[in-house]
């Protein structure tokens, strides 16, 4: 870890390890609070005690549905990264990635996803000109989005057809990405996540939702052709058109079946021809085309 000695007083920083805030320097001083990784810190003073560097910090800790908690105290300087620390952006990014990996492991560190979310965001604040800033803002926003999505989908309102009948995921950070990093990989990914707020909960066997969702995904793919999510968006559009073939048939709207089948095949063929090297989307598209040609249902009860 790079030395903290060069860090400027009143510098903005964050902690890449859990830290204990105390009323004064020294391991025997009274404890105030435990600071998880990635907290927003302002360095107020520096001191040395028993040949160990200490810093007095002002910490801001957000609280749900309440004003942020603001607290001042002392902690050991090791593990505190400010803009003056060499390779500080990479250090924060590395710890964020490690935390993200912890969150994905069975039995991983509790709160690791939130640690990663905070660390990525701190990097963008402390090192706004870093080559990692755009990706870090995206990663922070996506972790927050997925955590909120998990909560939203656990509620009864998640089963409603109309997405307006459930609480949406907070889209402010995603929109910030599009504003700060327009026409980039990160704004493309942010725009894709935003589609979640427009999707129905359950279709309930009706055509309204898949018709709307297919249009949304197709529009995204054509507006963001270079996006890492372009092929996936086209597949989602094609699959919904294929599902409409079955829905129209079940609901005796046979006059609409042909157009849906044609649209689904065209979208799937677009994937196969334009995104053949992107993951497994080409074989999945060809599978969908085969099912359409063979009248194999993709939605609803499967015939024996």
Coordinates of C-alpha atoms in Angstrom, one line a residue, residues 25-294:
X25 CA -5.3 8.9 18.3
X26 CA -4.3 5.7 19.9
X27 CA -5.6 2.1 20.0
X28 CA -6.8 2.5 23.5
X29 CA -8.9 5.5 22.7
X30 CA -12.7 5.2 22.9
X31 CA -14.3 3.8 19.8
X32 CA -16.9 5.9 18.0
X33 CA -18.0 3.9 14.9
X34 CA -16.9 1.2 12.4
X35 CA -16.4 2.6 8.9
X36 CA -17.1 0.1 6.1
X37 CA -15.0 0.3 3.0
X38 CA -15.6 3.2 0.6
X39 CA -16.9 5.8 3.0
X40 CA -16.7 9.5 2.1
X41 CA -13.9 11.0 4.1
X42 CA -12.4 14.5 4.5
X43 CA -8.9 14.5 6.1
X44 CA -8.8 17.3 8.7
X45 CA -5.5 16.6 10.7
X46 CA -2.6 14.2 10.8
X47 CA -0.7 12.9 13.8
X48 CA 1.9 10.3 14.8
X49 CA 1.6 8.2 17.9
X50 CA 4.0 5.4 18.8
X51 CA 5.5 5.7 15.3
X52 CA 2.1 5.1 13.7
X53 CA 0.4 7.7 11.5
X54 CA -3.1 8.7 12.4
X55 CA -5.6 11.0 10.7
X56 CA -8.6 12.9 11.9
X57 CA -11.4 12.5 9.4
X58 CA -14.9 13.9 8.8
X59 CA -17.1 11.1 7.6
X60 CA -20.5 11.4 6.0
X61 CA -22.7 8.2 6.3
X62 CA -26.0 8.1 4.4
X63 CA -29.0 6.7 6.2
X64 CA -32.2 5.5 4.7
X65 CA -35.1 7.9 5.0
X66 CA -33.0 10.1 7.4
X67 CA -30.5 12.8 7.1
X68 CA -26.9 11.6 6.6
X69 CA -24.9 11.0 9.8
X70 CA -21.9 13.2 10.1
X71 CA -19.1 12.3 12.5
X72 CA -15.5 13.3 13.2
X73 CA -12.9 11.1 14.7
X74 CA -9.4 9.6 14.4
X75 CA -8.3 6.4 12.6
X76 CA -5.0 4.8 11.5
X77 CA -3.8 6.3 8.2
X78 CA -3.0 3.0 6.5
X79 CA -5.7 2.1 4.1
X80 CA -6.9 5.7 3.6
X81 CA -6.5 6.7 -0.1
X82 CA -6.6 10.3 -1.3
X83 CA -5.8 12.0 -4.6
X84 CA -2.2 12.4 -3.6
X85 CA -1.6 8.6 -3.2
X86 CA 0.3 7.2 -6.3
X87 CA -1.9 5.0 -8.4
X88 CA -4.7 5.7 -6.0
X89 CA -7.4 5.3 -8.6
X90 CA -6.2 1.8 -9.4
X91 CA -5.9 0.9 -5.7
X92 CA -9.5 1.9 -5.1
X93 CA -10.6 0.1 -8.3
X94 CA -8.8 -3.0 -7.3
X95 CA -10.4 -3.1 -3.8
X96 CA -13.8 -2.5 -5.4
X97 CA -13.3 -5.5 -7.7
X98 CA -12.2 -7.7 -4.8
X99 CA -15.3 -6.7 -2.9
X100 CA -17.5 -7.4 -5.9
X101 CA -15.9 -10.8 -6.2
X102 CA -16.5 -11.4 -2.5
X103 CA -20.2 -10.5 -2.9
X104 CA -20.5 -13.2 -5.6
X105 CA -18.9 -15.9 -3.6
X106 CA -21.0 -18.3 -1.4
X107 CA -20.2 -17.3 2.2
X108 CA -18.5 -14.1 1.0
X109 CA -18.1 -11.0 3.2
X110 CA -21.3 -9.6 4.4
X111 CA -22.0 -6.2 2.8
X112 CA -19.3 -6.7 0.2
X113 CA -21.7 -5.6 -2.7
X114 CA -22.4 -2.3 -0.9
X115 CA -18.6 -1.9 -0.2
X116 CA -17.9 -2.3 -4.0
X117 CA -20.7 0.1 -4.8
X118 CA -19.3 2.8 -2.5
X119 CA -15.7 2.3 -3.6
X120 CA -16.4 2.6 -7.3
X121 CA -18.3 5.8 -6.7
X122 CA -15.6 7.2 -4.5
X123 CA -13.1 6.7 -7.3
X124 CA -15.2 8.9 -9.6
X125 CA -15.2 11.7 -6.9
X126 CA -11.5 11.5 -5.9
X127 CA -10.1 10.8 -9.4
X128 CA -12.7 12.3 -11.9
X129 CA -10.1 12.4 -14.7
X130 CA -9.0 8.8 -14.2
X131 CA -9.3 6.4 -17.2
X132 CA -11.3 4.2 -14.8
X133 CA -13.8 6.9 -13.8
X134 CA -16.5 6.0 -16.5
X135 CA -16.4 2.3 -15.8
X136 CA -16.4 2.9 -12.0
X137 CA -19.5 5.1 -12.2
X138 CA -21.2 2.4 -14.3
X139 CA -20.2 -0.4 -12.0
X140 CA -21.4 1.6 -8.9
X141 CA -24.7 2.4 -10.6
X142 CA -25.2 -1.2 -11.8
X143 CA -24.6 -2.7 -8.3
X144 CA -27.1 -0.2 -6.8
X145 CA -29.6 -0.9 -9.6
X146 CA -29.4 -4.7 -9.1
X147 CA -29.8 -4.4 -5.3
X148 CA -32.8 -2.2 -5.8
X149 CA -34.2 -4.5 -8.5
X150 CA -33.9 -7.5 -6.2
X151 CA -35.9 -5.6 -3.5
X152 CA -38.5 -4.4 -6.0
X153 CA -39.1 -7.8 -7.5
X154 CA -39.6 -9.4 -4.0
X155 CA -42.8 -7.3 -3.5
X156 CA -46.3 -8.3 -4.5
X157 CA -46.5 -5.3 -6.8
X158 CA -43.8 -6.9 -9.0
X159 CA -46.5 -9.2 -10.4
X160 CA -48.6 -6.3 -11.7
X161 CA -48.9 -5.9 -15.5
X162 CA -48.5 -2.1 -15.4
X163 CA -44.9 -1.2 -14.4
X164 CA -46.3 2.1 -13.0
X165 CA -48.0 0.2 -10.2
X166 CA -44.7 -0.7 -8.6
X167 CA -41.9 1.4 -7.2
X168 CA -39.3 2.1 -9.9
X169 CA -35.6 1.7 -9.4
X170 CA -33.9 5.0 -8.8
X171 CA -32.6 6.1 -12.2
X172 CA -30.6 9.2 -11.2
X173 CA -27.2 7.6 -11.3
X174 CA -27.8 5.9 -14.6
X175 CA -28.9 9.2 -16.1
X176 CA -25.7 10.8 -14.7
X177 CA -23.7 8.2 -16.6
X178 CA -25.4 9.2 -19.9
X179 CA -24.8 12.9 -19.1
X180 CA -21.1 12.5 -18.2
X181 CA -20.1 9.8 -20.6
X182 CA -22.4 10.1 -23.7
X183 CA -22.0 7.7 -26.6
X184 CA -19.7 5.3 -24.6
X185 CA -19.9 1.7 -23.6
X186 CA -21.0 2.9 -20.2
X187 CA -23.9 5.0 -21.3
X188 CA -25.0 2.2 -23.6
X189 CA -25.1 -0.2 -20.6
X190 CA -26.9 2.4 -18.4
X191 CA -29.6 2.9 -21.1
X192 CA -30.1 -0.9 -21.2
X193 CA -30.6 -1.1 -17.4
X194 CA -33.1 1.7 -17.6
X195 CA -35.4 -0.6 -19.6
X196 CA -36.1 -2.6 -16.4
X197 CA -38.4 0.2 -15.2
X198 CA -40.6 -0.1 -18.3
X199 CA -41.1 -3.9 -18.2
X200 CA -44.4 -5.4 -17.1
X201 CA -44.5 -7.7 -14.1
X202 CA -46.6 -10.5 -15.5
X203 CA -48.2 -10.6 -19.0
X204 CA -51.2 -12.6 -17.8
X205 CA -51.5 -14.1 -21.2
X206 CA -52.3 -10.8 -23.0
X207 CA -50.5 -9.3 -25.9
X208 CA -50.2 -5.7 -24.6
X209 CA -47.0 -6.2 -22.6
X210 CA -44.9 -8.3 -25.1
X211 CA -45.9 -5.9 -27.9
X212 CA -44.7 -2.9 -26.0
X213 CA -41.5 -4.6 -24.7
X214 CA -40.5 -5.9 -28.1
X215 CA -40.7 -2.4 -29.4
X216 CA -38.6 -1.1 -26.5
X217 CA -35.9 -3.7 -27.0
X218 CA -35.8 -3.3 -30.8
X219 CA -35.5 0.5 -30.4
X220 CA -32.6 0.1 -28.0
X221 CA -30.7 -2.2 -30.3
X222 CA -31.0 0.1 -33.2
X223 CA -30.2 3.2 -31.2
X224 CA -27.2 1.5 -29.6
X225 CA -25.8 -0.8 -32.3
X226 CA -22.3 -0.9 -30.7
X227 CA -23.6 -1.7 -27.2
X228 CA -22.4 -4.9 -25.5
X229 CA -26.2 -5.4 -25.0
X230 CA -27.3 -4.9 -28.6
X231 CA -27.5 -8.6 -29.5
X232 CA -29.3 -9.4 -26.2
X233 CA -31.8 -6.6 -26.8
X234 CA -32.5 -7.9 -30.3
X235 CA -33.0 -11.4 -28.9
X236 CA -35.4 -10.1 -26.3
X237 CA -37.4 -8.3 -29.0
X238 CA -37.4 -11.4 -31.2
X239 CA -38.4 -13.8 -28.4
X240 CA -41.3 -11.5 -27.5
X241 CA -42.5 -11.5 -31.1
X242 CA -42.3 -15.3 -31.1
X243 CA -44.2 -15.4 -27.8
X244 CA -46.9 -13.2 -29.5
X245 CA -47.3 -15.9 -32.2
X246 CA -48.5 -18.2 -29.4
X247 CA -50.5 -15.5 -27.5
X248 CA -52.4 -14.5 -30.6
X249 CA -53.1 -18.1 -31.5
X250 CA -54.3 -18.9 -27.9
X251 CA -56.5 -15.7 -27.9
X252 CA -57.9 -16.5 -31.4
X253 CA -56.3 -13.4 -32.9
X254 CA -55.2 -15.4 -35.9
X255 CA -55.0 -12.4 -38.2
X256 CA -52.0 -11.2 -36.2
X257 CA -50.0 -14.4 -36.1
X258 CA -48.3 -14.1 -39.5
X259 CA -46.9 -10.6 -38.9
X260 CA -45.6 -11.6 -35.5
X261 CA -43.9 -14.7 -36.9
X262 CA -42.4 -12.6 -39.8
X263 CA -41.1 -10.0 -37.3
X264 CA -39.6 -12.5 -34.9
X265 CA -37.8 -14.3 -37.8
X266 CA -36.4 -11.0 -39.1
X267 CA -35.1 -9.9 -35.8
X268 CA -33.6 -13.3 -35.1
X269 CA -31.9 -13.3 -38.5
X270 CA -30.5 -9.8 -37.8
X271 CA -28.8 -11.3 -34.7
X272 CA -27.4 -14.2 -36.7
X273 CA -26.0 -11.9 -39.5
X274 CA -24.7 -9.0 -37.4
X275 CA -23.8 -10.4 -34.0
X276 CA -22.5 -13.9 -34.9
X277 CA -19.3 -13.4 -32.8
X278 CA -21.0 -12.0 -29.7
X279 CA -21.4 -14.8 -27.2
X280 CA -24.1 -17.4 -27.8
X281 CA -26.7 -15.1 -29.3
X282 CA -26.4 -16.5 -32.9
X283 CA -27.2 -20.1 -31.9
X284 CA -30.0 -18.9 -29.7
X285 CA -31.4 -16.8 -32.6
X286 CA -31.1 -19.8 -35.0
X287 CA -32.9 -22.0 -32.4
X288 CA -35.7 -19.4 -32.3
X289 CA -36.0 -19.3 -36.1
X290 CA -36.2 -23.1 -36.1
X291 CA -39.0 -23.2 -33.6
X292 CA -40.9 -20.6 -35.6
X293 CA -40.5 -22.6 -38.8
X294 CA -41.6 -25.8 -37.0

